[in-house]
PDB file of C-alpha atoms in Angstrom:
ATOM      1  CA  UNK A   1      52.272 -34.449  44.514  1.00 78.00           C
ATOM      2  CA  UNK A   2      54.076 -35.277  47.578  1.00 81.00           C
ATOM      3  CA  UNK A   3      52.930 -37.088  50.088  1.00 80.00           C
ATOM      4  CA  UNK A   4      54.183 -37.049  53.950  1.00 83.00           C
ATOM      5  CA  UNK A   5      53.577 -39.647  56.461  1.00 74.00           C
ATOM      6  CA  UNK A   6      55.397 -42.729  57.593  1.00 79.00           C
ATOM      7  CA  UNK A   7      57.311 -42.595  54.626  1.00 82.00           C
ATOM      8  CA  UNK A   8      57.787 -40.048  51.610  1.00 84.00           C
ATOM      9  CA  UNK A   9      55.576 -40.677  48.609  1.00 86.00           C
ATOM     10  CA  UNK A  10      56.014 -39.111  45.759  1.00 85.00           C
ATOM     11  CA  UNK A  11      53.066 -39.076  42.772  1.00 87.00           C
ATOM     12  CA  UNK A  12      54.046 -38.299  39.512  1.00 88.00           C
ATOM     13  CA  UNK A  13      53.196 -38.993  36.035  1.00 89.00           C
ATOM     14  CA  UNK A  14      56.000 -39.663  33.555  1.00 87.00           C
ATOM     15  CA  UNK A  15      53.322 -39.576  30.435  1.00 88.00           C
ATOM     16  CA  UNK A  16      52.829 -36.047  31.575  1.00 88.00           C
ATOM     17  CA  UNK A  17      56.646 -34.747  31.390  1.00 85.00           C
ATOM     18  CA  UNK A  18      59.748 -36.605  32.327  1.00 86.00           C
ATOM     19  CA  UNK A  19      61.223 -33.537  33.344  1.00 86.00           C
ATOM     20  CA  UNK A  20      58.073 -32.513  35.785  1.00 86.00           C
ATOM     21  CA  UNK A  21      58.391 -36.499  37.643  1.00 87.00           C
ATOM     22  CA  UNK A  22      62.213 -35.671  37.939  1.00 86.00           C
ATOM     23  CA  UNK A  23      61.704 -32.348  39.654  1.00 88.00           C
ATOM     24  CA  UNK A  24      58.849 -33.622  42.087  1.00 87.00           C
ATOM     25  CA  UNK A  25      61.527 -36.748  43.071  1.00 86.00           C
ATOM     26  CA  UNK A  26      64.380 -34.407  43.634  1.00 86.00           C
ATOM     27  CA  UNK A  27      61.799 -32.204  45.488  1.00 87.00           C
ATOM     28  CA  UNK A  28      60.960 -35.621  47.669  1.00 85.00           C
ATOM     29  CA  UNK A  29      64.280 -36.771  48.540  1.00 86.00           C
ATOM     30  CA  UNK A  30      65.640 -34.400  50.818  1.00 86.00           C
ATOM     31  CA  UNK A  31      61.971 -34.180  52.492  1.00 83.00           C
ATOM     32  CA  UNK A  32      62.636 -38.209  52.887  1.00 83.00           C
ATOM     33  CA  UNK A  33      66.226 -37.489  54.502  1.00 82.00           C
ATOM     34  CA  UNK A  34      65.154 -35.153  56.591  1.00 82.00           C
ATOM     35  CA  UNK A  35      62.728 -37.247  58.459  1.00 80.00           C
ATOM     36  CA  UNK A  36      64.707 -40.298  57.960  1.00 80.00           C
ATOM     37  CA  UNK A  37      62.387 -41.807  56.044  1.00 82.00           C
ATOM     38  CA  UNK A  38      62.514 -43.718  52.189  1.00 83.00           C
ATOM     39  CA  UNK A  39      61.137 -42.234  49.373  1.00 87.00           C
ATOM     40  CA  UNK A  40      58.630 -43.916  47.640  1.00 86.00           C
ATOM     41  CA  UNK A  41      57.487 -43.407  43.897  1.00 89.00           C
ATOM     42  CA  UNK A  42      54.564 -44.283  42.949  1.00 89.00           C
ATOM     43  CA  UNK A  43      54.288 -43.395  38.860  1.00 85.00           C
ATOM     44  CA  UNK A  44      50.194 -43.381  38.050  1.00 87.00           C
ATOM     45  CA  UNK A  45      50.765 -42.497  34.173  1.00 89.00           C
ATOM     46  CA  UNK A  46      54.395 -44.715  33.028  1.00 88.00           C
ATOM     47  CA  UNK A  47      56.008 -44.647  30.004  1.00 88.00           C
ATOM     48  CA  UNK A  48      56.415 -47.739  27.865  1.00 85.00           C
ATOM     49  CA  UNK A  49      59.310 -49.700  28.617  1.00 84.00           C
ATOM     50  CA  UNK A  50      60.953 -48.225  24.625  1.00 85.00           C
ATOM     51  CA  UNK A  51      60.038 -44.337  25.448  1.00 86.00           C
ATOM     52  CA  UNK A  52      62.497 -43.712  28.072  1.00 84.00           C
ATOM     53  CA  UNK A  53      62.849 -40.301  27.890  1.00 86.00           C
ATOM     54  CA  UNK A  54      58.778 -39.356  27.171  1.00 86.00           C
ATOM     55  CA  UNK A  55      59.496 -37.761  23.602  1.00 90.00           C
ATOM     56  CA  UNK A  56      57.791 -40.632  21.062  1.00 92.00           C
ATOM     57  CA  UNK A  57      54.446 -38.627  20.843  1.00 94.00           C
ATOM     58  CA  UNK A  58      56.389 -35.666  20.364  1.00 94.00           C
ATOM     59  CA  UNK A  59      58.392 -37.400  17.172  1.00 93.00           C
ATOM     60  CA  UNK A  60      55.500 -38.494  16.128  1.00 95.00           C
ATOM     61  CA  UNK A  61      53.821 -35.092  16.142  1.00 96.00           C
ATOM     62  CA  UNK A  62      56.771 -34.278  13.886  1.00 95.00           C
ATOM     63  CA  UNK A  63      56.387 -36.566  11.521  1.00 94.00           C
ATOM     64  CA  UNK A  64      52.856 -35.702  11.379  1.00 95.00           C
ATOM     65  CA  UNK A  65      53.125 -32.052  10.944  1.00 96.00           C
ATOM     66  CA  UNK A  66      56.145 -32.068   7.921  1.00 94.00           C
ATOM     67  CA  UNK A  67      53.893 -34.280   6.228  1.00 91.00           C
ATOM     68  CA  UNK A  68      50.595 -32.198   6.621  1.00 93.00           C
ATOM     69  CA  UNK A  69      51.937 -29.104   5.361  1.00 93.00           C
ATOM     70  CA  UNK A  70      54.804 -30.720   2.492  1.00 91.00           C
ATOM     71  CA  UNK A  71      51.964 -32.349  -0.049  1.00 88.00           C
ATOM     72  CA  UNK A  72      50.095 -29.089   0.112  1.00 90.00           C
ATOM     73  CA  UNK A  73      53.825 -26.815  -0.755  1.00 89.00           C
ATOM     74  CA  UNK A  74      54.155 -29.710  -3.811  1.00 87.00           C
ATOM     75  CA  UNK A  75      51.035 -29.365  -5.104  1.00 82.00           C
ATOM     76  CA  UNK A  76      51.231 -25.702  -4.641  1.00 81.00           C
ATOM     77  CA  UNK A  77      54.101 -25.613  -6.568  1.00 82.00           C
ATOM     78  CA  UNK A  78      53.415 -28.281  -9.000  1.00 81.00           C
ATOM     79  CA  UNK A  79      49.550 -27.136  -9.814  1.00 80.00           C
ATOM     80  CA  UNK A  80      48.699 -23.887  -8.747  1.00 74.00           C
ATOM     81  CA  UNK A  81      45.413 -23.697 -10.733  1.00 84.00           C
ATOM     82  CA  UNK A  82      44.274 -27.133  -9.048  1.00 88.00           C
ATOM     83  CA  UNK A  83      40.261 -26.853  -7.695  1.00 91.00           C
ATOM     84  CA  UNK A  84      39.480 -26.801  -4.299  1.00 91.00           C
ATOM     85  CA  UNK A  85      38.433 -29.985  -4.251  1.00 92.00           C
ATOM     86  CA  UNK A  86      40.965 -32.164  -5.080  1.00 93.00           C
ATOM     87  CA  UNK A  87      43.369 -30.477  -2.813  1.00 93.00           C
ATOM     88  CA  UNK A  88      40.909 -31.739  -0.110  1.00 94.00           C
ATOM     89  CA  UNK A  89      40.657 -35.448  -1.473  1.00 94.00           C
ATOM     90  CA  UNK A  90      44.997 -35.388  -1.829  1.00 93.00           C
ATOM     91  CA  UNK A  91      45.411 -33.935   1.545  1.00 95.00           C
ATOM     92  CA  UNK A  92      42.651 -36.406   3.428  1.00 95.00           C
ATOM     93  CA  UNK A  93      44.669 -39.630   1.578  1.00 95.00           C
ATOM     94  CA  UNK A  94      47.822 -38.191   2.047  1.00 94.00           C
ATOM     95  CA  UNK A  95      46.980 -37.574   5.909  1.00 96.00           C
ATOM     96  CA  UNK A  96      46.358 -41.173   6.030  1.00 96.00           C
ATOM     97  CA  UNK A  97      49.010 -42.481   4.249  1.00 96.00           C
ATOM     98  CA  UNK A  98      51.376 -40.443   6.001  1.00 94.00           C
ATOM     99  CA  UNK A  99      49.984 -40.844   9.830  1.00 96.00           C
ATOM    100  CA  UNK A 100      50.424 -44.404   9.418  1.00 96.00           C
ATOM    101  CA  UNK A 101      53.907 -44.491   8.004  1.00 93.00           C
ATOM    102  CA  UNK A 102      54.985 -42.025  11.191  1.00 92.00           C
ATOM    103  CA  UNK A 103      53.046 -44.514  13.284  1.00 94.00           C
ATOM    104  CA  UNK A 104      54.833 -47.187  11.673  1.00 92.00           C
ATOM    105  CA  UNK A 105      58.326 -45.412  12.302  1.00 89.00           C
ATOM    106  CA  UNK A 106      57.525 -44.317  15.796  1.00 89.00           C
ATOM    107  CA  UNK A 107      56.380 -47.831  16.820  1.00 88.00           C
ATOM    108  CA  UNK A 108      59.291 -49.895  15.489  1.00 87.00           C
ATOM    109  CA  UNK A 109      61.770 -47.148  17.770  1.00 87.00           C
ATOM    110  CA  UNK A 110      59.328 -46.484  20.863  1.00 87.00           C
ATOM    111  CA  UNK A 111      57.196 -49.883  20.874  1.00 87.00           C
ATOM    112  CA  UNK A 112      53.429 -49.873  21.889  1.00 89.00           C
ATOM    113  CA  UNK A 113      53.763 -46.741  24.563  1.00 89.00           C
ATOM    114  CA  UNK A 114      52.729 -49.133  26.822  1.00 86.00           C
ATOM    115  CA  UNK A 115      48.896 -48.901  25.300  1.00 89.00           C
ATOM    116  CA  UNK A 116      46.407 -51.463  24.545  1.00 90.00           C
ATOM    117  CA  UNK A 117      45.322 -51.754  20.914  1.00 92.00           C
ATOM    118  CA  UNK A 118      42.229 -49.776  21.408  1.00 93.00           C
ATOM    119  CA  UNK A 119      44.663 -47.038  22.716  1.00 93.00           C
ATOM    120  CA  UNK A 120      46.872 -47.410  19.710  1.00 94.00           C
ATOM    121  CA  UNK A 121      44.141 -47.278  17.474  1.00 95.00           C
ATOM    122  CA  UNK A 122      42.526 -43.963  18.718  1.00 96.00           C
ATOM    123  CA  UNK A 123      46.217 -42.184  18.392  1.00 96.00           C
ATOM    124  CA  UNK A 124      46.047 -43.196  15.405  1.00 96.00           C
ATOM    125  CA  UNK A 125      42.981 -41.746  14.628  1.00 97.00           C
ATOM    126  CA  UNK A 126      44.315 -38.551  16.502  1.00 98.00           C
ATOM    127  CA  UNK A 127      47.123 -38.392  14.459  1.00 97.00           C
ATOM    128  CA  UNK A 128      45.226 -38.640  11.097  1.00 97.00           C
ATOM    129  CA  UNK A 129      42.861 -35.889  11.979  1.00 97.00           C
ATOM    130  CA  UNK A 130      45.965 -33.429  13.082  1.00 98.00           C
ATOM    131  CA  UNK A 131      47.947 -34.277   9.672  1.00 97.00           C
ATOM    132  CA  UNK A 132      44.812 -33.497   8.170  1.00 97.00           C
ATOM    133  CA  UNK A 133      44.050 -30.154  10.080  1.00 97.00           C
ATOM    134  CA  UNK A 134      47.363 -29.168   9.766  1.00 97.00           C
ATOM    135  CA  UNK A 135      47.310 -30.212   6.016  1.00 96.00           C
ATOM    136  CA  UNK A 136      43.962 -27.818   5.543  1.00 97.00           C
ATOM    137  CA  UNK A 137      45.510 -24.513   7.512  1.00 97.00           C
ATOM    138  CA  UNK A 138      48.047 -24.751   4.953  1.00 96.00           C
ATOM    139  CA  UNK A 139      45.684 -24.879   2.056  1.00 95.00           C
ATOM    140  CA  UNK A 140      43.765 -21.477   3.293  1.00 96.00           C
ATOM    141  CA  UNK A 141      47.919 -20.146   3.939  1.00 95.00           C
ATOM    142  CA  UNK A 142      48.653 -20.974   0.683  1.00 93.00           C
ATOM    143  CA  UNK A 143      45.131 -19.032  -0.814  1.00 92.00           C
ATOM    144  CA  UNK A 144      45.410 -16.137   0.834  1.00 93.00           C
ATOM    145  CA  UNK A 145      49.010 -15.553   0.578  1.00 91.00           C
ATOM    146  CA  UNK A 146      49.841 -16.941  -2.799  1.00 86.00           C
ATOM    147  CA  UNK A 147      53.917 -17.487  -2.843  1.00 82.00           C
ATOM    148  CA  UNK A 148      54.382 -16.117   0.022  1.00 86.00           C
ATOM    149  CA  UNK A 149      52.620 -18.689   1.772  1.00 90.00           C
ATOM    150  CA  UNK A 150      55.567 -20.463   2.515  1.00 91.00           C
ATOM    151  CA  UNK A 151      56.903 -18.597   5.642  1.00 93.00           C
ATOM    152  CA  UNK A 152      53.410 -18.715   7.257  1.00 95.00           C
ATOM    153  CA  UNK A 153      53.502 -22.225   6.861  1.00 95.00           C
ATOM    154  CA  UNK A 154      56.774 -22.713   8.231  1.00 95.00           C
ATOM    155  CA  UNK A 155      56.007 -20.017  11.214  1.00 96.00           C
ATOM    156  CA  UNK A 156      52.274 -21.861  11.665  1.00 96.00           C
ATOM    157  CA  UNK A 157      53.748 -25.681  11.529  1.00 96.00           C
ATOM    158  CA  UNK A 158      56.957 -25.536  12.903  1.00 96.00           C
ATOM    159  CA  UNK A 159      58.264 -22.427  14.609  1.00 96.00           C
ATOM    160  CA  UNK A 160      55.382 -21.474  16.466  1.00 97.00           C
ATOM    161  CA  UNK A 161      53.940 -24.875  16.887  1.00 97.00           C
ATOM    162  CA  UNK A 162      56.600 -26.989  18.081  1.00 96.00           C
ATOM    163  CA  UNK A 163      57.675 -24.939  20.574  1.00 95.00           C
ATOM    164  CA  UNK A 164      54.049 -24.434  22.343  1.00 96.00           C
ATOM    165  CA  UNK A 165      52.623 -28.148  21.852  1.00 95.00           C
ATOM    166  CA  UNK A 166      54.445 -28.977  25.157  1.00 92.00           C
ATOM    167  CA  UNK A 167      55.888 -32.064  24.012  1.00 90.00           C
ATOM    168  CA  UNK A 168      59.642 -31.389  24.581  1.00 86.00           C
ATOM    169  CA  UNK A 169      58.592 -29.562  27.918  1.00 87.00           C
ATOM    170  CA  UNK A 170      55.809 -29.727  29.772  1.00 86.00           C
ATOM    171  CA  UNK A 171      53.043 -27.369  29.812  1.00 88.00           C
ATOM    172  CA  UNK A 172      53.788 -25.876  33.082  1.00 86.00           C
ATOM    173  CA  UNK A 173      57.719 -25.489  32.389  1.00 89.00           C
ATOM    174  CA  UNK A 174      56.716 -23.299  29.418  1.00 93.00           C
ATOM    175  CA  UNK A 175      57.768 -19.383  29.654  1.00 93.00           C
ATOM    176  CA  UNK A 176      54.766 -17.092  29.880  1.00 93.00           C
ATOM    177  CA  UNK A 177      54.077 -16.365  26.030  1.00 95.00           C
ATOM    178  CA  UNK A 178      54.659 -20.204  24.679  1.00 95.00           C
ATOM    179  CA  UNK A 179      52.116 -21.585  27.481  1.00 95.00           C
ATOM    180  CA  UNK A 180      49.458 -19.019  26.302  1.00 96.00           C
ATOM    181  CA  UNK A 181      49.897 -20.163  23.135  1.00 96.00           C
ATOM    182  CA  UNK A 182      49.813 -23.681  24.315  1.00 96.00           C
ATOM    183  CA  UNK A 183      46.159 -23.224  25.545  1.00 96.00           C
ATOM    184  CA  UNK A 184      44.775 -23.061  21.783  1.00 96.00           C
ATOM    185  CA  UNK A 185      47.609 -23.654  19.517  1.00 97.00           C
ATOM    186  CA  UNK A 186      47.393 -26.396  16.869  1.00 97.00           C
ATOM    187  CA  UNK A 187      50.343 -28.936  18.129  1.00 96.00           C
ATOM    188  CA  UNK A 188      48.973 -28.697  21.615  1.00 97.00           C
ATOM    189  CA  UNK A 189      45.446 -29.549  20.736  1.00 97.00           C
ATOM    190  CA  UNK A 190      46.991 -32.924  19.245  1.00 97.00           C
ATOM    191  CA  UNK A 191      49.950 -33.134  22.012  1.00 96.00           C
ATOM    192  CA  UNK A 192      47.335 -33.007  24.949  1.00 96.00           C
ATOM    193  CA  UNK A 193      44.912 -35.461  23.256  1.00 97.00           C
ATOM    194  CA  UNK A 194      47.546 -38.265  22.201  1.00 96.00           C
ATOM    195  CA  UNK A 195      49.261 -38.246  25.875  1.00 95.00           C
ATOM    196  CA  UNK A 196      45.357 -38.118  26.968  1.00 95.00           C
ATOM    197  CA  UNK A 197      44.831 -41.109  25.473  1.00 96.00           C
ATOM    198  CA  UNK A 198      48.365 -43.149  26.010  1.00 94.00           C
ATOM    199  CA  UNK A 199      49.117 -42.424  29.248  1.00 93.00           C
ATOM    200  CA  UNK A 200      45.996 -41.378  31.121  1.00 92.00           C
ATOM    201  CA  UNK A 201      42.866 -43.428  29.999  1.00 90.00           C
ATOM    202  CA  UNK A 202      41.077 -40.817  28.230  1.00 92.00           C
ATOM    203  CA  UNK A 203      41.141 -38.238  31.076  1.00 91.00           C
ATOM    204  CA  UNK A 204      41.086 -34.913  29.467  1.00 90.00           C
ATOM    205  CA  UNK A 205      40.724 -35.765  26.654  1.00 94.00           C
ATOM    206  CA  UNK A 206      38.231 -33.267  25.266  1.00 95.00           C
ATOM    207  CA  UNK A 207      39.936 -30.186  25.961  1.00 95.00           C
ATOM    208  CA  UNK A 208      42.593 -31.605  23.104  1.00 96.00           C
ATOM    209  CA  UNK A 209      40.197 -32.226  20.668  1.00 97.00           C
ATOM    210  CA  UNK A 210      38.250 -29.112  21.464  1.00 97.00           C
ATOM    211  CA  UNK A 211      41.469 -27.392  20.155  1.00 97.00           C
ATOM    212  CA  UNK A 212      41.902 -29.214  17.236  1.00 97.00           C
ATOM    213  CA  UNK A 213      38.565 -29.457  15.679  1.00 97.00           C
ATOM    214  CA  UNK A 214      38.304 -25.706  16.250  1.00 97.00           C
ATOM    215  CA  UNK A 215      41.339 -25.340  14.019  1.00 98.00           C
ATOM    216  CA  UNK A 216      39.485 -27.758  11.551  1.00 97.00           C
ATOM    217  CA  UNK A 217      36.072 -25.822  11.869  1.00 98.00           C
ATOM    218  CA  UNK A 218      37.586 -22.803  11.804  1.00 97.00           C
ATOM    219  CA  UNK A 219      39.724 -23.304   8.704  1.00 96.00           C
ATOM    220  CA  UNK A 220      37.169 -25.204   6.697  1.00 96.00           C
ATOM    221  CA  UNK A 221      34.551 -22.493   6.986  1.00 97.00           C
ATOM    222  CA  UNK A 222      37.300 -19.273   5.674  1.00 96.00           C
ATOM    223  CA  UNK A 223      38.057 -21.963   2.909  1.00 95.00           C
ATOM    224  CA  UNK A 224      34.545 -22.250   2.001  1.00 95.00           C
ATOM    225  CA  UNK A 225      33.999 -18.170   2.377  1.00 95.00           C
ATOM    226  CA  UNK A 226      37.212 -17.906   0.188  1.00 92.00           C
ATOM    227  CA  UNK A 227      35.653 -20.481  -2.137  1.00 91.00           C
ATOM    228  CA  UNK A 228      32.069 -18.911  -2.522  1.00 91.00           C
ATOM    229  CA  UNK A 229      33.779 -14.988  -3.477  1.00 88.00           C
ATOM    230  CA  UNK A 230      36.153 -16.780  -5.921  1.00 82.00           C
ATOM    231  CA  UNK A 231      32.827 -18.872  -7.585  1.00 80.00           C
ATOM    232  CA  UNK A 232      31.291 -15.390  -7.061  1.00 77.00           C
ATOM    233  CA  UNK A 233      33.751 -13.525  -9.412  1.00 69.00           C
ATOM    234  CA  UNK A 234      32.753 -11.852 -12.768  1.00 62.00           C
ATOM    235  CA  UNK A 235      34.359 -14.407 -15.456  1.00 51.00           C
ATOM    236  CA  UNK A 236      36.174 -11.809 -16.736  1.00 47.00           C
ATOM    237  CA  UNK A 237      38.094 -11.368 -13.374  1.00 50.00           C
ATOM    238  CA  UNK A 238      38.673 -15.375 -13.060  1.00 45.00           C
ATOM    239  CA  UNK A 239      40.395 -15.958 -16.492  1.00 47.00           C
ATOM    240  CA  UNK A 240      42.390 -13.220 -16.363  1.00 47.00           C
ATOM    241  CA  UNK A 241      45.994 -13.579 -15.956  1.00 49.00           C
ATOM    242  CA  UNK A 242      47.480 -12.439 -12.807  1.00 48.00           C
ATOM    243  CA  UNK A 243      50.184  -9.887 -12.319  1.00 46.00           C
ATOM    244  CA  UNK A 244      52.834 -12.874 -11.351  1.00 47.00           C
ATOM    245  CA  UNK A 245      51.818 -15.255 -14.173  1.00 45.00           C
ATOM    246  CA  UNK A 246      52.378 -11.928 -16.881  1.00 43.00           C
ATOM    247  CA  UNK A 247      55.754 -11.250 -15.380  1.00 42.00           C
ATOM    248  CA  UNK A 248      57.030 -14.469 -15.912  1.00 42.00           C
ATOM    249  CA  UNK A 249      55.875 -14.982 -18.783  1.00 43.00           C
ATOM    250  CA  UNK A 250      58.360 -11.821 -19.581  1.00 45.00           C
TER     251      UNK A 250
END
């Protein structure tokens, strides 16, 4: 927002998009010329003093995501057969273990973000809950698509979600199809809540969650329809070999 009166004031909010502050100040300053007044800034959301350019959340969303979906492809891969529920206990302890490690990574580059330890705390909470969402989408991928799973994963985690979670741009600088998808998409849901947290006191921050625990809800109840027609299965139909597992044995 810019304000006009004895001098030039412009609002912005770095935490929101470095790139959204710049364009408001460039905006300002001919407004300021013009009238032959200075421009002020006045920056109500700042970055910490180590996140110059406004991307740490956005690394750290990474970090998150890679290691959300990668334990599920190993175990895929490693134990097919594995039950249900241990795929849920490795995924929950490996979204811990791996949220803190990419918290531990991202703070020793980035610093604090400028946050008190209550703030820290809750991203990190934020960040355990997304590896873990992203962690069980990849599960019900990896059910319903068998080997194939794979690209959706890769589509779901990375090229689809990356590009919409409006961490390297801002929401509002996103073309028309990538901010549509920004308004329920995974990496959003977890983008809007961490910056919600950091850099604004809480301030919206249940429109973020909203988005993620739908993707949590939403997956854990086709996993658990999934899971009651498999239990549901004549015997015959469970123990028998599938087409794949008979061609490689050839």
């Amino acid at each position: 927002m810019i304000e006009v009166g004895p001098t030039v004031t412009a609002h912005i909010a770095s935490g929101g998009g470095v790139s959204v502050s710049q364009t408001v100040e460039q905006v300002a300053q001919p407004l300021a010329d013009a009238s032959g007044s200075t421009l002020v800034v006045e920056d109500v959301a700042p970055l910490g003093t180590g996140d110059t350019t406004g991307m740490g959340l956005f690394y750290f969303l990474v970090v998150c995501t890679i290691g959300g979906y990668l334990s599920v492809m190993v175990f895929s891969q490693l134990a097919a057969r594995m039950p249900l529920r241990r795929q849920l206990g490795i995924v929950a302890v490996m979204s811990v273990l791996l949220t803190v490690v990419a918290f531990a990574v991202s703070t020793a580059f980035v610093g604090g973000y400028g946050a008190t330890t209550a703030g820290l705390t809750v991203l990190l909470l934020i960040g355990i809950a997304y590896t873990f969402a992203v962690g069980l989408v990849a599960i019900l991928l990896n059910k319903l698509a068998g080997q194939a799973a794979i690209f959706l994963i890769m589509t779901f985690a990375i090229f689809v979600n990356f590009p919409s979670a409006g961490g390297a741009m801002p929401a509002s600088f996103l073309p028309g199809f990538w901010h549509a998808l920004h308004g329920f998409w995974i990496g959003s849901g977890a983008m809007q809540s961490m910056r919600s947290v950091i850099y604004f006191g809480g301030a919206g921050l249940g429109g973020g969650l909203t988005i993620l625990g739908g993707w949590i809800a939403a997956s854990a109840a086709l996993l658990a329809i999934l899971q009651v027609r498999s239990a549901s299965r004549p015997a015959s139909d469970a123990t028998a070999p599938r087409e794949d597992e008979l061609v490689a044995a050839q």
